[in-house]
Short mmCIF file of C-alpha atoms in Angstrom, two decimals:
data_model
loop_
_atom_site.label_atom_id
_atom_site.label_comp_id
_atom_site.label_asym_id
_atom_site.label_seq_id
_atom_site.Cartn_x
_atom_site.Cartn_y
_atom_site.Cartn_z
CA MET A 1 42.06 55.29 12.03
CA THR A 2 43.08 58.87 10.21
CA ALA A 3 41.11 61.05 7.44
CA THR A 4 44.57 60.41 4.60
CA GLY A 5 44.14 56.62 5.91
CA LYS A 6 39.79 56.86 5.64
CA SER A 7 41.03 58.27 2.05
CA ARG A 8 43.02 55.79 1.38
CA ALA A 9 40.50 53.32 2.05
CA LEU A 10 37.97 54.43 0.13
CA VAL A 11 40.24 54.80 -3.44
CA PHE A 12 40.87 51.32 -2.79
CA LEU A 13 37.17 49.70 -2.02
CA VAL A 14 36.10 52.08 -4.97
CA LEU A 15 39.44 50.43 -7.22
CA LEU A 16 38.04 47.48 -5.79
CA ALA A 17 34.77 47.39 -6.85
CA CYS A 18 35.81 48.92 -10.74
CA LEU A 19 38.09 45.84 -11.27
CA LEU A 20 35.19 43.64 -10.29
CA ALA A 21 32.04 45.18 -12.65
CA ALA A 22 35.27 45.18 -15.34
CA PRO A 23 34.41 41.89 -16.37
CA ALA A 24 30.79 41.81 -15.82
CA ALA A 25 31.34 44.65 -17.87
CA ALA A 26 33.47 43.61 -20.48
CA LEU A 27 31.42 39.92 -21.47
CA ALA A 28 27.98 42.40 -21.62
CA GLN A 29 26.31 42.95 -24.92
CA ARG A 30 24.78 46.04 -25.71
CA ILE A 31 21.44 45.73 -27.72
CA ALA A 32 19.76 48.88 -28.54
CA VAL A 33 15.99 47.76 -30.13
CA LEU A 34 14.99 50.55 -32.30
CA PRO A 35 11.62 51.13 -33.27
CA PHE A 36 9.53 48.93 -35.80
CA ASP A 37 7.96 49.66 -38.52
CA ILE A 38 4.28 49.26 -37.94
CA TYR A 39 1.87 47.85 -41.64
CA SER A 40 -1.64 47.68 -39.73
CA GLU A 41 -4.87 49.58 -39.44
CA ARG A 42 -4.60 49.38 -34.77
CA ASP A 43 -2.66 51.90 -33.54
CA ALA A 44 1.17 52.18 -34.21
CA THR A 45 2.70 54.29 -31.25
CA LEU A 46 1.16 51.20 -29.10
CA LEU A 47 1.06 48.72 -31.18
CA ARG A 48 5.60 49.92 -30.11
CA ASN A 49 5.33 50.04 -26.85
CA ALA A 50 4.34 46.87 -27.54
CA ILE A 51 6.85 44.90 -29.10
CA TYR A 52 9.79 47.59 -27.22
CA ASN A 53 8.52 46.23 -23.88
CA SER A 54 7.44 42.64 -24.47
CA MET A 55 11.56 42.22 -26.42
CA THR A 56 12.99 43.96 -23.59
CA LEU A 57 11.26 42.42 -21.26
CA GLU A 58 12.24 39.03 -22.74
CA LEU A 59 16.49 40.17 -24.04
CA GLY A 60 16.81 41.84 -19.89
CA LYS A 61 16.90 38.42 -18.25
CA VAL A 62 20.16 37.33 -19.63
CA ARG A 63 22.44 39.00 -17.27
CA THR A 64 25.23 39.48 -20.23
CA VAL A 65 22.23 42.39 -21.93
CA GLN A 66 22.51 45.31 -20.84
CA ILE A 67 19.34 47.15 -22.93
CA VAL A 68 19.99 50.54 -24.54
CA PRO A 69 17.66 52.78 -22.54
CA ARG A 70 15.34 54.39 -25.26
CA ASP A 71 15.88 57.98 -24.90
CA GLU A 72 19.98 57.13 -25.21
CA PHE A 73 18.61 57.07 -28.92
CA ALA A 74 15.33 58.47 -29.46
CA ALA A 75 16.77 62.27 -30.76
CA LEU A 76 18.93 60.88 -32.98
CA ILE A 77 16.18 59.01 -35.01
CA GLY A 78 14.26 61.55 -35.16
CA GLY A 79 11.67 60.71 -37.93
CA GLU A 80 13.25 59.30 -40.38
CA LYS A 81 12.75 55.08 -40.86
CA ALA A 82 15.28 53.45 -39.54
CA ASP A 83 17.19 51.18 -42.02
CA GLU A 84 20.81 49.63 -41.94
CA GLY A 85 23.35 52.53 -41.94
CA LEU A 86 21.25 54.50 -39.98
CA ALA A 87 20.96 51.70 -37.00
CA VAL A 88 25.00 51.22 -37.54
CA SER A 89 25.95 55.33 -36.84
CA VAL A 90 23.55 55.05 -33.63
CA GLY A 91 24.62 51.98 -32.14
CA ARG A 92 28.03 53.25 -32.22
CA GLN A 93 26.65 56.70 -30.78
CA VAL A 94 25.44 54.60 -28.32
CA LYS A 95 28.64 52.40 -27.50
CA ALA A 96 25.52 49.11 -28.52
CA ASP A 97 27.33 45.96 -30.12
CA TYR A 98 23.73 45.62 -31.58
CA VAL A 99 20.71 46.82 -33.23
CA ILE A 100 17.51 45.19 -33.73
CA LEU A 101 15.65 46.41 -37.02
CA GLY A 102 12.15 45.12 -37.82
CA SER A 103 8.22 45.77 -38.97
CA LEU A 104 5.30 44.14 -37.76
CA THR A 105 2.37 43.07 -40.87
CA GLN A 106 -0.48 42.29 -40.36
CA LEU A 107 -2.78 40.58 -42.94
CA GLY A 108 -6.13 39.76 -41.12
CA THR A 109 -6.25 38.40 -38.43
CA ARG A 110 -2.39 36.51 -38.56
CA VAL A 111 0.51 38.75 -37.45
CA SER A 112 4.62 38.06 -38.26
CA LEU A 113 7.34 40.13 -37.00
CA ASP A 114 10.42 39.91 -39.52
CA ALA A 115 13.76 41.18 -37.46
CA LYS A 116 17.69 41.85 -38.49
CA ALA A 117 20.06 42.38 -35.84
CA ILE A 118 22.88 44.46 -36.96
CA ASN A 119 26.79 44.07 -35.52
CA VAL A 120 27.84 47.15 -35.09
CA GLU A 121 31.59 46.45 -35.64
CA THR A 122 31.01 45.05 -38.69
CA SER A 123 28.00 46.09 -39.82
CA ALA A 124 26.97 42.21 -40.64
CA ALA A 125 23.17 41.65 -40.25
CA ILE A 126 22.33 38.61 -39.25
CA THR A 127 18.72 37.55 -41.53
CA GLY A 128 15.64 35.39 -40.88
CA LEU A 129 14.33 36.15 -37.58
CA PHE A 130 10.71 36.06 -37.42
CA ALA A 131 7.37 35.62 -34.75
CA GLN A 132 4.40 34.76 -36.68
CA GLY A 133 0.44 33.95 -35.17
CA THR A 134 -2.42 35.12 -34.91
CA GLY A 135 -4.54 37.16 -33.04
CA ILE A 136 -3.32 41.02 -33.62
CA GLU A 137 -3.70 40.99 -29.04
CA ASN A 138 -0.75 38.71 -28.95
CA THR A 139 1.77 40.94 -30.36
CA GLY A 140 3.54 41.23 -26.76
CA THR A 141 4.14 36.84 -27.02
CA PHE A 142 5.14 36.90 -30.67
CA ALA A 143 7.74 39.52 -29.46
CA ALA A 144 9.09 37.75 -26.92
CA GLN A 145 9.19 34.76 -29.03
CA LEU A 146 10.66 37.44 -31.67
CA ALA A 147 13.43 38.20 -28.74
CA ARG A 148 14.51 34.81 -28.03
CA GLU A 149 16.01 34.41 -31.41
CA ILE A 150 17.76 36.93 -31.31
CA LEU A 151 19.22 35.85 -28.40
CA ALA A 152 19.81 32.72 -29.93
CA ARG A 153 21.40 33.89 -33.03
CA VAL A 154 23.26 36.61 -31.09
CA SER A 155 24.61 34.97 -28.32
CA GLY A 156 25.20 31.53 -29.61
CA ARG A 157 23.16 29.95 -27.52
CA GLN A 158 21.16 27.08 -28.54
CA VAL A 159 17.45 27.02 -27.79
CA VAL A 160 15.74 24.41 -26.39
CA ALA A 161 13.68 22.16 -29.24
CA ARG A 162 12.02 19.92 -26.89
CA VAL A 163 11.55 18.22 -22.99
CA GLU A 164 11.16 14.90 -22.84
CA LEU A 165 10.33 12.29 -19.42
CA SER A 166 12.03 9.38 -19.34
CA GLY A 167 10.68 6.50 -16.09
CA ASN A 168 7.58 7.59 -15.27
CA ARG A 169 5.37 5.35 -14.76
CA ARG A 170 2.31 6.01 -12.38
CA ILE A 171 2.78 9.87 -11.98
CA GLU A 172 1.49 11.85 -15.52
CA ASN A 173 3.92 14.39 -17.35
CA THR A 174 1.94 17.22 -16.61
CA VAL A 175 2.47 17.22 -13.02
CA ILE A 176 5.94 16.95 -14.18
CA PHE A 177 6.16 20.33 -16.41
CA ASN A 178 3.93 22.60 -14.62
CA THR A 179 7.64 22.12 -11.78
CA LEU A 180 10.10 22.89 -14.99
CA LYS A 181 10.93 25.70 -16.36
CA SER A 182 12.95 24.38 -19.17
CA ALA A 183 10.77 24.24 -22.29
CA LYS A 184 10.45 24.21 -26.20
CA GLY A 185 11.62 27.83 -27.29
CA LYS A 186 12.99 29.15 -24.30
CA LEU A 187 16.66 29.13 -24.62
CA PHE A 188 18.97 26.12 -23.19
CA SER A 189 20.12 27.66 -19.85
CA GLU A 190 22.54 25.28 -17.55
CA GLU A 191 21.11 26.81 -14.16
CA ASP A 192 17.47 26.71 -15.70
CA LEU A 193 18.15 22.72 -15.72
CA SER A 194 19.67 22.78 -12.44
CA ALA A 195 16.43 24.35 -10.82
CA ASP A 196 14.46 22.07 -12.72
CA ILE A 197 15.94 19.18 -10.48
CA ARG A 198 15.72 20.75 -8.11
CA ALA A 199 11.59 20.76 -8.46
CA ILE A 200 11.48 17.83 -9.48
CA TYR A 201 12.63 15.95 -6.89
CA ARG A 202 10.57 18.13 -4.58
CA THR A 203 7.21 16.95 -5.67
CA GLY A 204 8.37 13.56 -3.61
CA TYR A 205 7.67 11.41 -6.13
CA PHE A 206 10.89 10.32 -7.34
CA SER A 207 14.17 8.51 -5.21
CA ASP A 208 16.77 9.99 -8.47
CA VAL A 209 16.62 12.54 -10.21
CA LYS A 210 18.71 13.56 -13.37
CA ALA A 211 18.82 14.95 -17.19
CA ASP A 212 20.40 14.18 -20.17
CA VAL A 213 21.38 16.30 -23.34
CA LYS A 214 21.57 16.02 -26.78
CA ASP A 215 22.28 18.07 -29.76
CA SER A 216 19.56 18.12 -32.75
CA PRO A 217 19.36 20.06 -35.94
CA GLU A 218 16.99 22.02 -33.60
CA GLY A 219 18.29 22.86 -31.72
CA LYS A 220 18.92 21.76 -27.39
CA VAL A 221 17.10 17.70 -26.92
CA ILE A 222 16.59 17.58 -22.75
CA THR A 223 15.75 13.55 -20.73
CA PHE A 224 15.34 14.00 -17.61
CA LEU A 225 15.44 10.30 -16.76
CA LEU A 226 13.07 9.42 -13.37
CA ASP A 227 13.65 6.90 -11.18
CA GLU A 228 9.86 6.47 -9.18
CA ARG A 229 9.60 5.75 -5.64
CA PRO A 230 7.54 3.17 -4.56
CA PHE A 231 3.48 2.99 -4.21
CA VAL A 232 2.13 1.89 -0.92
CA ASN A 233 -0.20 -0.79 -1.16
CA ASP A 234 -1.18 -1.54 2.33
CA ILE A 235 -0.69 -0.32 5.62
CA ARG A 236 0.24 -2.56 8.65
CA ILE A 237 -0.36 -1.54 12.36
CA LYS A 238 1.08 -3.66 15.33
CA GLY A 239 1.69 -2.88 18.91
CA ASN A 240 -1.05 -0.83 19.17
CA ASP A 241 -3.30 -0.43 22.41
CA ALA A 242 -3.79 2.75 23.67
CA LEU A 243 -4.53 4.08 20.58
CA LYS A 244 -6.84 3.54 17.28
CA SER A 245 -4.95 2.17 13.93
CA ASP A 246 -7.76 5.25 12.10
CA ASP A 247 -6.18 7.57 14.88
CA ILE A 248 -2.51 6.79 13.48
CA ARG A 249 -3.41 6.10 10.07
CA GLY A 250 -5.04 9.80 10.42
CA VAL A 251 -1.92 11.57 11.49
CA LEU A 252 0.91 9.87 8.81
CA SER A 253 1.82 11.45 5.09
CA PHE A 254 0.47 8.73 2.92
CA LYS A 255 -2.15 6.60 2.00
CA VAL A 256 -3.12 3.28 0.44
CA LYS A 257 -2.36 3.85 -3.52
CA GLN A 258 -0.56 6.84 -2.51
CA VAL A 259 4.01 7.57 -3.34
CA TYR A 260 5.78 6.21 -0.50
CA ASN A 261 8.31 8.63 1.22
CA PRO A 262 10.61 6.93 3.39
CA ASP A 263 12.63 10.56 3.41
CA ARG A 264 8.76 11.40 5.53
CA ILE A 265 9.85 8.98 7.81
CA LYS A 266 10.64 11.67 10.88
CA ALA A 267 7.95 14.31 10.47
CA ASP A 268 5.41 10.97 10.74
CA THR A 269 7.25 9.34 13.77
CA ASP A 270 6.89 12.97 15.24
CA LYS A 271 3.22 12.43 14.50
CA ILE A 272 2.83 9.31 16.18
CA LYS A 273 4.30 10.14 19.59
CA GLY A 274 2.59 13.40 19.40
CA LEU A 275 -0.74 10.86 20.03
CA TYR A 276 0.94 8.84 22.21
CA ASP A 277 2.28 11.62 24.52
CA ASP A 278 -1.03 13.34 24.65
CA LYS A 279 -2.14 10.11 25.75
CA GLY A 280 0.41 9.98 28.63
CA TYR A 281 3.19 6.95 26.93
CA PHE A 282 6.28 9.13 26.89
CA ASN A 283 8.54 6.60 26.67
CA ALA A 284 6.35 4.64 23.55
CA GLU A 285 9.13 3.93 20.60
CA ILE A 286 7.61 3.71 16.35
CA ASP A 287 9.84 2.49 14.38
CA PHE A 288 9.16 2.02 10.09
CA SER A 289 9.94 -1.02 7.70
CA THR A 290 9.39 -2.11 5.10
CA GLU A 291 7.93 -5.28 2.10
CA LYS A 292 7.87 -5.24 -1.77
CA VAL A 293 5.13 -6.29 -3.15
CA ARG A 294 5.49 -6.43 -6.72
CA GLU A 295 8.29 -4.30 -8.32
CA ARG A 296 6.83 -1.06 -7.65
CA ASP A 297 4.49 -1.71 -4.56
CA VAL A 298 5.19 -2.09 -0.44
CA ASN A 299 4.06 -2.82 2.09
CA VAL A 300 4.49 0.00 5.00
CA ILE A 301 5.57 -1.77 8.71
CA ILE A 302 4.36 0.19 11.61
CA ASP A 303 5.84 -1.43 14.48
CA ILE A 304 4.68 0.10 18.22
CA ARG A 305 6.05 -0.85 21.63
CA GLU A 306 3.66 1.57 24.46
CA ASN A 307 5.91 0.71 26.77
CA ASP A 308 4.34 1.84 30.47
CA LEU A 309 2.55 3.92 31.13
CA LEU A 310 4.29 7.35 32.51
CA TYR A 311 2.49 9.59 35.69
CA VAL A 312 3.61 13.31 36.85
CA LYS A 313 5.67 13.14 39.53
CA THR A 314 5.88 16.98 39.95
CA ILE A 315 4.34 20.14 39.00
CA GLU A 316 6.61 23.14 39.91
CA PHE A 317 6.80 26.81 39.61
CA THR A 318 9.37 29.40 39.56
CA GLY A 319 9.34 33.23 39.33
CA ASN A 320 6.18 32.98 41.76
CA GLN A 321 6.85 35.13 45.34
CA ALA A 322 2.79 35.95 45.59
CA PHE A 323 1.60 32.76 45.85
CA THR A 324 2.25 29.28 46.79
CA ASP A 325 2.58 26.41 44.58
CA LYS A 326 0.35 24.61 46.95
CA GLU A 327 -2.21 27.73 45.54
CA LEU A 328 -1.24 27.59 41.74
CA LYS A 329 -2.29 23.63 41.40
CA LYS A 330 -5.03 24.41 43.22
CA LEU A 331 -6.15 25.69 39.70
CA MET A 332 -4.87 23.61 37.51
CA GLU A 333 -6.72 20.28 36.21
CA THR A 334 -3.76 18.13 35.52
CA SER A 335 -2.49 16.72 39.57
CA GLU A 336 0.65 15.12 40.75
CA TRP A 337 0.15 11.27 40.79
CA GLY A 338 -1.23 9.98 44.05
CA LEU A 339 -2.06 7.08 45.52
CA PHE A 340 -5.06 6.63 44.38
CA SER A 341 -4.72 7.77 41.24
CA TRP A 342 -5.48 3.82 39.65
CA ILE A 343 -8.62 4.48 40.10
CA THR A 344 -9.54 7.67 39.73
CA ASP A 345 -6.49 8.99 36.67
CA SER A 346 -4.94 11.76 38.42
CA GLY A 347 -1.90 12.00 37.72
CA LEU A 348 -2.25 11.43 33.72
CA LEU A 349 -0.47 14.37 31.92
CA LYS A 350 -3.28 15.77 28.72
CA LYS A 351 -1.61 18.05 27.42
CA GLU A 352 -4.47 20.08 26.50
CA LYS A 353 -5.63 19.66 29.75
CA LEU A 354 -2.40 21.26 31.13
CA ARG A 355 -2.99 24.36 28.75
CA ASP A 356 -5.89 25.56 29.85
CA GLY A 357 -4.89 25.30 33.87
CA VAL A 358 -2.23 27.22 32.57
CA ASN A 359 -4.88 29.59 31.23
CA ARG A 360 -6.30 29.17 34.86
CA VAL A 361 -2.89 30.46 36.74
CA LYS A 362 -2.46 33.32 34.06
CA VAL A 363 -7.03 34.83 34.61
CA PHE A 364 -5.95 34.11 38.24
CA TYR A 365 -2.77 36.33 38.14
CA MET A 366 -4.92 38.78 36.52
CA ASN A 367 -7.67 38.68 38.92
CA ASN A 368 -5.61 39.83 41.50
CA GLY A 369 -4.45 42.87 40.16
CA TYR A 370 -0.65 41.48 38.81
CA ILE A 371 -1.78 43.33 35.12
CA GLN A 372 1.63 42.86 34.24
CA ALA A 373 1.79 38.71 35.12
CA GLN A 374 3.35 35.75 32.31
CA VAL A 375 3.17 32.06 32.58
CA GLY A 376 5.42 30.55 30.75
CA GLU A 377 5.00 27.50 28.39
CA PRO A 378 5.26 24.72 29.99
CA GLU A 379 8.53 22.86 30.59
CA ILE A 380 7.83 18.51 30.34
CA THR A 381 10.57 16.56 30.96
CA HIS A 382 10.46 12.94 31.37
CA ASP A 383 12.66 9.16 32.39
CA LYS A 384 11.48 6.04 32.45
CA LYS A 385 9.23 5.92 35.40
CA TRP A 386 8.48 9.29 35.65
CA ILE A 387 7.15 13.29 34.59
CA TYR A 388 8.67 16.44 35.07
CA VAL A 389 6.43 19.47 34.82
CA LYS A 390 7.70 23.08 36.01
CA ILE A 391 6.13 26.90 34.44
CA ALA A 392 8.39 29.59 34.53
CA VAL A 393 6.07 32.72 36.18
CA SER A 394 6.37 36.47 36.09
CA GLU A 395 4.49 38.35 38.37
CA GLY A 396 5.31 42.16 37.74
CA ARG A 397 3.81 44.10 39.94
CA GLN A 398 0.01 44.37 41.83
CA PHE A 399 -1.59 46.88 41.27
CA LYS A 400 -5.15 49.09 42.67
CA VAL A 401 -8.57 49.34 41.35
CA GLY A 402 -7.77 54.05 40.54
CA LYS A 403 -10.82 56.63 39.29
CA VAL A 404 -13.31 54.53 38.39
CA GLU A 405 -15.64 56.43 36.00
CA ILE A 406 -19.26 55.69 33.30
CA THR A 407 -18.87 57.82 30.52
CA GLY A 408 -21.23 57.82 27.21
CA ASP A 409 -25.58 57.41 27.47
CA THR A 410 -27.56 58.26 29.75
CA ILE A 411 -30.03 55.73 30.84
CA SER A 412 -32.98 55.59 33.49
CA VAL A 413 -31.09 54.40 36.51
CA PRO A 414 -29.66 57.54 37.63
CA ARG A 415 -25.53 57.45 36.72
CA GLN A 416 -24.73 57.62 40.94
CA GLU A 417 -26.78 54.68 41.18
CA LEU A 418 -25.44 52.67 38.66
CA LEU A 419 -21.39 53.59 40.11
CA ASP A 420 -22.77 52.32 42.63
CA ARG A 421 -23.91 48.36 41.53
CA LEU A 422 -19.91 47.92 39.86
CA THR A 423 -18.68 45.64 41.83
CA VAL A 424 -14.58 46.56 40.26
CA HIS A 425 -14.71 49.36 42.41
CA LYS A 426 -15.24 46.73 46.15
CA LYS A 427 -12.26 44.53 45.33
CA ASP A 428 -8.96 45.44 47.03
CA TYR A 429 -6.74 44.74 43.45
CA TYR A 430 -7.77 45.14 39.93
CA ASP A 431 -10.28 42.06 38.70
CA ARG A 432 -10.41 41.96 35.03
CA GLU A 433 -14.06 38.92 36.52
CA ALA A 434 -15.61 42.08 37.81
CA ILE A 435 -15.17 43.64 34.56
CA ALA A 436 -17.21 41.28 33.21
CA LYS A 437 -19.85 41.13 35.99
CA ASP A 438 -20.14 45.34 35.33
CA LEU A 439 -20.61 44.89 31.59
CA ASP A 440 -22.99 42.37 31.55
CA TYR A 441 -25.00 44.73 34.63
CA LEU A 442 -24.38 48.21 32.51
CA THR A 443 -25.57 46.25 29.65
CA ARG A 444 -29.05 44.99 31.02
CA MET A 445 -29.56 47.64 32.90
CA ALA A 446 -29.76 50.08 28.89
CA GLN A 447 -31.99 46.78 27.58
CA ASN A 448 -34.05 47.43 31.00
CA ASP A 449 -34.83 50.88 28.64
CA GLY A 450 -35.56 48.87 25.06
CA TYR A 451 -31.84 49.23 24.20
CA ALA A 452 -31.44 45.91 23.44
CA TYR A 453 -28.26 46.15 21.17
CA ALA A 454 -26.55 48.27 23.56
CA GLU A 455 -22.61 48.53 23.53
CA ILE A 456 -20.70 49.22 26.65
CA THR A 457 -16.96 49.81 25.94
CA PRO A 458 -14.55 49.05 28.64
CA ARG A 459 -11.31 51.32 28.85
CA THR A 460 -9.09 51.07 31.43
CA GLN A 461 -5.28 52.92 31.93
CA THR A 462 -2.29 51.93 33.45
CA LEU A 463 -0.45 54.56 36.02
CA GLU A 464 2.35 52.78 36.37
CA ALA A 465 4.25 55.75 39.22
CA GLU A 466 1.07 54.71 41.57
CA GLN A 467 0.34 51.70 40.28
CA LYS A 468 -3.00 51.49 39.55
CA VAL A 469 -5.32 51.14 36.70
CA ASP A 470 -8.12 53.21 35.96
CA VAL A 471 -11.48 51.79 34.56
CA THR A 472 -13.72 53.76 32.09
CA TYR A 473 -17.23 52.00 30.88
CA ASN A 474 -18.80 53.33 28.07
CA ILE A 475 -22.32 53.68 27.50
CA LYS A 476 -23.17 53.30 23.51
CA LYS A 477 -27.12 52.37 23.81
CA GLY A 478 -28.39 52.77 19.80
CA GLY A 479 -31.80 52.98 18.76
CA LEU A 480 -35.26 51.27 20.94
CA VAL A 481 -35.79 47.98 20.10
CA TYR A 482 -39.56 47.31 19.04
CA PHE A 483 -41.06 43.61 18.68
CA ASN A 484 -41.98 42.08 15.91
CA ARG A 485 -43.93 39.40 16.29
CA ILE A 486 -43.99 37.27 19.03
CA ASN A 487 -43.93 33.24 18.59
CA ILE A 488 -44.83 30.82 21.59
CA THR A 489 -43.58 26.78 21.14
CA GLY A 490 -43.28 24.26 23.69
CA ASN A 491 -46.40 24.58 25.19
CA THR A 492 -48.56 21.21 25.42
CA LYS A 493 -50.83 22.36 27.92
CA THR A 494 -51.13 25.79 27.98
CA ARG A 495 -53.02 27.56 25.49
CA ASP A 496 -51.57 30.87 23.64
CA LYS A 497 -53.74 33.17 24.63
CA VAL A 498 -53.08 31.97 28.26
CA ILE A 499 -49.74 33.12 27.63
CA ARG A 500 -49.97 35.72 25.89
CA ARG A 501 -52.06 37.51 28.55
CA SER A 502 -49.62 37.01 30.98
CA TRP A 503 -47.42 38.54 28.78
CA PRO A 504 -47.45 42.30 28.64
CA SER A 505 -46.17 43.05 26.00
CA ARG A 506 -47.60 43.19 22.25
CA ARG A 507 -46.90 43.97 18.98
CA GLY A 508 -45.69 46.96 17.98
CA SER A 509 -44.57 47.95 21.66
CA SER A 510 -41.27 48.42 23.19
CA THR A 511 -38.48 45.45 24.41
CA ALA A 512 -38.66 47.92 27.81
CA ALA A 513 -38.95 46.07 31.36
CA THR A 514 -40.02 43.06 29.26
CA SER A 515 -38.80 40.08 32.40
CA SER A 516 -39.89 37.13 29.63
CA ARG A 517 -38.43 34.65 32.61
CA ALA A 518 -40.33 36.14 35.50
CA VAL A 519 -43.90 36.13 33.02
CA MET A 520 -44.27 32.39 32.27
CA ARG A 521 -43.49 31.55 35.47
CA GLY A 522 -45.83 33.34 37.33
CA SER A 523 -48.04 32.44 34.37
CA THR A 524 -47.59 28.48 33.88
CA GLY A 525 -45.02 27.25 36.63
CA SER A 526 -42.49 27.36 34.84
CA ALA A 527 -40.50 29.03 31.92
CA THR A 528 -41.15 28.13 28.57
CA SER A 529 -39.55 28.34 25.84
CA ARG A 530 -40.08 31.17 23.42
CA ARG A 531 -39.07 32.92 20.64
CA SER A 532 -39.05 36.13 19.52
CA THR A 533 -38.57 38.56 16.54
CA SER A 534 -37.41 42.08 16.95
CA ARG A 535 -36.41 44.72 14.96
CA ARG A 536 -34.96 48.87 14.90
CA ARG A 537 -38.16 51.33 13.39
CA LYS A 538 -39.60 54.11 14.60
CA ASP A 539 -42.34 53.60 17.66
CA PRO A 540 -45.59 52.17 16.26
CA ARG A 541 -47.12 54.44 18.22
CA LYS A 542 -46.23 57.63 16.66
CA ALA A 543 -46.72 56.82 13.20
#
């Protein structure tokens, strides 16, 4: 597109935006809320701000109202007390349709807000606008009430006189009213009414919701006409041999003496189907039906056809190059059907065991240097006779072990000796299980020095180009730990003092180099249960 073409397109879009915005601007009424006169011992500025903020917030909720910002007319008023003449003058200068004048009067605990709405074009005043209540701290609430009254009079819209309910025999009114936007004293809104109908229906308690709106001298009277869903009288389950009835009832979205919502049957069917899938009954069929009991209740009947138990015909891996299907299958508890399946239950598919098997495959790859390996969720399909399992694998590249270092605090065992005894560098490839063993070894070495709460943190750095992983073990010893109290339990034949003589540690001594199991076996011939408590503190011998 040429520069000229782009300019024309831009001009067209601007004109279109203006044309679209024009109707909305024409419909909108600009309202200016002037500072109220305050007749109270409380801070007048705080009260004026509370009134202004609450009123403009409430007025601004209506799309056809535009609030004139306070800074547009503040200088025009100055310090003068606003009257109708000044209000009209200010309104014309800020191009307002209406200007609100008012006052707050406090008599004891009673608070009264009185206002006028001045039509700027005609200079006519709408009077008799007020809101009253108890407590000066509730000024904001009273101001919001006043704003709703002003909207009703200025826009010609009616307020809601009352909201009524019809047809709810068991569901309490408060449950329904808590979902509604329409309320007594609020401006009537078709949008709120539609939202209320949807909200009531979403509770699930009603099969049909309608609204009847009538005029009254006080305003609109809204009546919601409700058709309650039936309550469950009983739940009957038939045809279930592989599952207990209580297990099936446990996954249902309803119980006896609760509302029965047929819209949730699909979800309940899927839950029961999931229970049967876990048992290997992938072809189980579940049907729901109801029978009417009295006028408003039903019995729910769940008819189950379990059909044949299915076995795993094949377990197939895709994407695996380094290891064969046979090698990977050996890692899994789930197996394929065999000649002895009717005796051993091999070939049965239990999803939890299948997930465990997939995790073992992931660990297997990680322990063989495939640190970027990904094993997908099993894809399970079945026909009338068999189950088929397919597992996708993305192996990635195999990584060897690079540099192995130990950093941080030193302990009594020389660092080189610690390095020599590590497992990870003895592996051809990076092995996560070897790292776990090294962590256990280094922790024991630190604890043997009396650092019972030592922390060993492994850090790895992947070298993509070299296909290696550098491993660093950081030692943080913490403080020395001393025995506080040693309790001996479970010794029915050997006395405490005999055991204590064989125990090298005493209260206040360090936990360093205490091989408790060896001590106990040496004194009694078998390990005896004991309990000790320790704490970090200064060496008592240096106290």
